[in-house]
Short mmCIF file of C-alpha atoms in Angstrom, two decimals:
data_model
loop_
_atom_site.label_atom_id
_atom_site.label_comp_id
_atom_site.label_asym_id
_atom_site.label_seq_id
_atom_site.Cartn_x
_atom_site.Cartn_y
_atom_site.Cartn_z
CA MET Z 107 -32.57 -4.77 -30.08
CA LYS Z 108 -29.76 -2.59 -28.74
CA TYR Z 109 -26.17 -3.63 -29.17
CA ASN Z 110 -23.46 -2.77 -26.69
CA TRP Z 111 -20.84 -1.79 -29.27
CA ARG Z 112 -18.26 -1.03 -26.57
CA LEU Z 113 -18.63 -4.56 -25.19
CA TYR Z 114 -18.47 -6.17 -28.63
CA GLY Z 115 -15.49 -4.01 -29.55
CA LYS Z 116 -13.65 -5.09 -26.42
CA TRP Z 117 -14.09 -8.79 -27.11
CA LEU Z 118 -13.29 -8.30 -30.78
CA LEU Z 119 -10.01 -6.72 -29.70
CA PHE Z 120 -9.44 -9.58 -27.27
CA GLY Z 121 -9.93 -12.18 -30.00
CA SER Z 122 -7.73 -10.26 -32.43
CA CYS Z 123 -4.91 -10.09 -29.88
CA ILE Z 124 -5.09 -13.83 -29.24
CA CYS Z 125 -5.08 -14.57 -32.97
CA MET Z 126 -2.13 -12.22 -33.47
CA PHE Z 127 -0.10 -14.01 -30.81
CA LEU Z 128 -0.98 -17.47 -32.15
CA LEU Z 129 -0.05 -16.40 -35.68
CA PHE Z 130 3.39 -15.23 -34.59
CA ALA Z 131 3.86 -18.25 -32.34
CA HIS Z 132 3.22 -20.50 -35.33
CA GLN Z 133 5.46 -18.51 -37.66
CA ILE Z 134 8.52 -18.41 -35.38
CA GLY Z 135 8.63 -22.19 -35.07
CA SER Z 136 11.73 -22.17 -37.26
CA LYS Z 137 13.38 -19.68 -34.87
CA ASP Z 138 14.35 -17.54 -37.88
CA PRO Z 139 13.39 -13.84 -38.24
CA LEU Z 140 10.12 -13.16 -40.01
CA TRP Z 141 10.20 -11.16 -43.22
CA PHE Z 142 9.12 -7.91 -41.57
CA ASP Z 143 11.48 -8.25 -38.58
CA GLU Z 144 14.40 -7.13 -40.70
CA TYR Z 145 12.26 -4.50 -42.44
CA ILE Z 146 11.18 -2.83 -39.18
CA TYR Z 147 14.69 -2.96 -37.72
CA GLN Z 148 16.18 -1.41 -40.85
CA ALA Z 149 13.55 1.34 -40.71
CA LEU Z 150 14.61 2.15 -37.15
CA THR Z 151 18.29 2.24 -38.07
CA THR Z 152 17.56 5.26 -40.30
CA ILE Z 153 17.13 7.36 -37.14
CA MET Z 154 19.98 5.71 -35.26
CA ASN Z 155 22.48 8.05 -33.64
CA GLU Z 156 24.00 8.50 -30.20
CA ARG Z 157 21.29 10.84 -28.90
CA VAL Z 158 18.42 8.61 -30.04
CA THR Z 159 20.20 5.55 -28.66
CA ASN Z 160 20.49 7.19 -25.24
CA VAL Z 161 16.77 8.03 -25.31
CA PHE Z 162 15.85 4.41 -26.07
CA LYS Z 163 18.26 3.14 -23.42
CA LEU Z 164 16.36 5.30 -20.93
CA LEU Z 165 12.95 4.22 -22.21
CA THR Z 166 13.80 0.52 -22.03
CA ARG Z 167 14.50 0.91 -18.29
CA PHE Z 168 10.79 1.51 -17.75
CA GLY Z 169 10.37 -2.16 -18.63
CA ASN Z 170 12.91 -3.30 -16.03
CA LEU Z 171 11.98 -4.86 -12.70
CA GLU Z 172 13.34 -1.96 -10.67
CA ALA Z 173 11.05 0.46 -12.53
CA PHE Z 174 8.00 -1.68 -11.76
CA VAL Z 175 9.00 -1.87 -8.10
CA ILE Z 176 9.51 1.89 -7.76
CA ILE Z 177 6.33 2.84 -9.64
CA GLY Z 178 4.46 0.05 -7.85
CA LEU Z 179 5.45 1.45 -4.45
CA ILE Z 180 4.33 4.93 -5.51
CA THR Z 181 1.02 3.44 -6.68
CA PHE Z 182 0.63 1.64 -3.35
CA TYR Z 183 0.83 5.01 -1.62
CA LEU Z 184 -1.77 6.54 -3.93
CA VAL Z 185 -4.15 3.55 -4.05
CA HIS Z 186 -6.03 2.93 -0.81
CA SER Z 187 -7.89 -0.19 -1.89
CA ARG Z 188 -6.31 -3.33 -0.46
CA ARG Z 189 -7.76 -5.39 -3.30
CA ASN Z 190 -6.19 -3.17 -5.96
CA ARG Z 191 -2.85 -3.33 -4.19
CA LEU Z 192 -3.03 -7.12 -4.24
CA LEU Z 193 -4.02 -7.05 -7.90
CA ILE Z 194 -0.98 -4.92 -8.76
CA VAL Z 195 1.34 -7.47 -7.15
CA ALA Z 196 -0.52 -10.49 -8.53
CA ASN Z 197 -0.59 -8.90 -11.97
CA LEU Z 198 3.20 -8.60 -12.06
CA GLY Z 199 3.70 -12.12 -10.74
CA ILE Z 200 1.33 -13.69 -13.26
CA VAL Z 201 2.78 -11.92 -16.30
CA PHE Z 202 6.40 -12.49 -15.27
CA GLY Z 203 5.66 -16.18 -14.71
CA CYS Z 204 3.80 -16.60 -18.01
CA ASN Z 205 6.60 -14.89 -19.91
CA VAL Z 206 9.27 -17.16 -18.42
CA LEU Z 207 7.24 -20.25 -19.34
CA LEU Z 208 6.60 -19.03 -22.88
CA LYS Z 209 10.27 -18.17 -23.44
CA MET Z 210 11.25 -21.66 -22.31
CA ALA Z 211 8.61 -23.23 -24.55
CA PHE Z 212 9.64 -21.40 -27.73
CA SER Z 213 13.39 -21.03 -26.98
CA ARG Z 214 13.90 -18.46 -29.72
CA PRO Z 215 17.46 -17.03 -29.70
CA ARG Z 216 17.91 -13.27 -29.46
CA PRO Z 217 19.38 -11.26 -32.34
CA LEU Z 218 22.58 -10.76 -30.34
CA ASP Z 219 24.68 -9.79 -33.36
CA ILE Z 220 23.00 -6.35 -33.45
CA ALA Z 221 22.41 -5.82 -29.71
CA LEU Z 222 23.39 -2.42 -28.33
CA ILE Z 223 22.88 -3.58 -24.74
CA LYS Z 224 23.53 -6.86 -22.98
CA GLU Z 225 20.58 -9.19 -22.44
CA SER Z 226 20.32 -12.87 -21.59
CA GLY Z 227 17.66 -15.50 -22.04
CA PHE Z 228 15.39 -16.26 -24.96
CA SER Z 229 13.67 -13.79 -27.24
CA PHE Z 230 10.02 -14.80 -27.79
CA PRO Z 231 7.86 -13.23 -26.55
CA SER Z 232 9.37 -9.98 -25.29
CA GLY Z 233 9.20 -9.82 -21.51
CA HIS Z 234 9.56 -6.04 -21.49
CA ALA Z 235 6.62 -5.69 -23.88
CA MET Z 236 4.44 -8.19 -22.02
CA VAL Z 237 5.01 -6.84 -18.54
CA SER Z 238 4.86 -3.19 -19.59
CA VAL Z 239 1.47 -3.63 -21.25
CA ALA Z 240 0.13 -5.55 -18.25
CA PHE Z 241 1.57 -3.28 -15.56
CA TYR Z 242 1.03 0.14 -17.10
CA GLY Z 243 -2.19 -0.99 -18.74
CA PHE Z 244 -3.66 -1.92 -15.37
CA LEU Z 245 -2.49 1.42 -13.95
CA ILE Z 246 -4.42 3.16 -16.74
CA TYR Z 247 -7.51 1.21 -15.67
CA LEU Z 248 -7.01 2.28 -12.04
CA ILE Z 249 -6.56 5.89 -13.12
CA PHE Z 250 -9.89 5.89 -14.95
CA GLN Z 251 -11.56 4.27 -11.95
CA SER Z 252 -10.28 7.04 -9.66
CA GLN Z 253 -12.02 10.28 -8.74
CA GLN Z 254 -9.41 12.49 -10.40
CA PRO Z 255 -10.50 15.18 -12.90
CA LYS Z 256 -10.94 13.92 -16.45
CA TRP Z 257 -8.02 15.95 -17.80
CA ARG Z 258 -5.67 14.34 -15.29
CA LYS Z 259 -6.90 10.88 -16.19
CA ILE Z 260 -6.38 11.51 -19.89
CA GLY Z 261 -2.98 13.13 -19.37
CA ALA Z 262 -1.65 10.37 -17.12
CA SER Z 263 -2.99 7.69 -19.47
CA ILE Z 264 -1.29 9.30 -22.46
CA VAL Z 265 2.02 9.33 -20.59
CA LEU Z 266 1.68 5.66 -19.63
CA GLY Z 267 0.61 4.76 -23.15
CA CYS Z 268 3.70 6.49 -24.55
CA ILE Z 269 5.87 4.56 -22.08
CA ILE Z 270 4.36 1.26 -23.25
CA ILE Z 271 5.00 2.12 -26.91
CA GLY Z 272 8.45 3.51 -26.13
CA VAL Z 273 9.51 0.38 -24.27
CA GLY Z 274 8.37 -1.84 -27.13
CA ILE Z 275 10.15 0.18 -29.82
CA SER Z 276 13.30 0.42 -27.68
CA ARG Z 277 13.64 -3.36 -27.59
CA ILE Z 278 13.70 -3.50 -31.39
CA TYR Z 279 15.92 -0.43 -31.81
CA LEU Z 280 18.45 -1.72 -29.28
CA GLY Z 281 18.61 -5.02 -31.14
CA VAL Z 282 17.64 -7.33 -28.28
CA HIS Z 283 14.31 -8.40 -29.76
CA TYR Z 284 12.74 -8.96 -33.12
CA ALA Z 285 9.65 -6.91 -33.93
CA SER Z 286 7.60 -10.13 -33.87
CA ASP Z 287 8.71 -10.74 -30.26
CA VAL Z 288 7.45 -7.33 -29.20
CA ILE Z 289 4.17 -7.39 -31.14
CA ALA Z 290 3.33 -10.91 -29.99
CA GLY Z 291 4.15 -10.15 -26.35
CA ALA Z 292 2.16 -6.92 -26.37
CA SER Z 293 -0.82 -8.60 -28.08
CA LEU Z 294 -1.00 -11.46 -25.60
CA SER Z 295 -0.61 -9.11 -22.66
CA LEU Z 296 -3.32 -6.77 -23.94
CA ALA Z 297 -5.71 -9.71 -24.15
CA TYR Z 298 -4.78 -10.57 -20.56
CA VAL Z 299 -5.38 -6.97 -19.41
CA ILE Z 300 -8.83 -7.04 -20.99
CA LEU Z 301 -9.67 -10.12 -18.90
CA LEU Z 302 -8.15 -8.68 -15.74
CA THR Z 303 -9.95 -5.35 -15.95
CA THR Z 304 -13.23 -7.02 -16.91
CA PHE Z 305 -13.23 -9.13 -13.76
CA ALA Z 306 -12.03 -6.18 -11.66
CA ARG Z 307 -14.87 -4.00 -12.99
CA LYS Z 308 -17.45 -6.71 -12.32
CA TYR Z 309 -16.23 -6.96 -8.72
CA ASP Z 310 -16.40 -3.18 -8.33
CA ASN Z 311 -19.93 -3.06 -9.74
CA LYS Z 312 -21.07 -5.92 -7.49
CA LYS Z 313 -19.50 -4.30 -4.44
CA GLY Z 314 -21.16 -1.00 -5.32
CA LYS Z 315 -24.60 -2.63 -5.39
CA GLN Z 316 -23.93 -4.29 -2.04
CA ASP Z 317 -22.87 -0.97 -0.53
CA VAL Z 318 -26.10 0.63 -1.71
CA ARG Z 319 -28.12 -2.02 0.10
#
């Protein structure tokens, strides 16, 4: 009996992400920082200086709405599939909506006493982390589904992956989120991306078989 280790690995990752989010959601019920929130923030302060701060202020903008709009419009130009264009828009709408509802449900205050930039609203889970993983993660899927050379796919995916990580770290460094906010938001969003790309791939495979007929 042959096992599809890639398939099992994907769903193992999915389950792990869900468990990670639920664990953090349970732990932040008191609205107090978790033990490692302070540890991770203090570790980042060891590299804190004006130059690094400016870099993270730039990186965090890739998690802002205007960045998603600009990059989304560029993607619209490059992607010719009407379905994928609709998925890009729907993807943003779904994740934004889920994040707003989750923030309202948990109502965790931000660590405003250490914030280097101004932010409003609640802290858990991080909207920048959630939307960045969903948006750029789906773009990585589209890149690998394209007909571009392999080296371009890998290069573009590495850049987008670095943006996702950079946005997440920037939120902690700039003091507008706890590490648990970022990790939980990214975990939940990664689980969502796994579902989204799974259904998108099934549709593509089904359509391909129909085209052959």
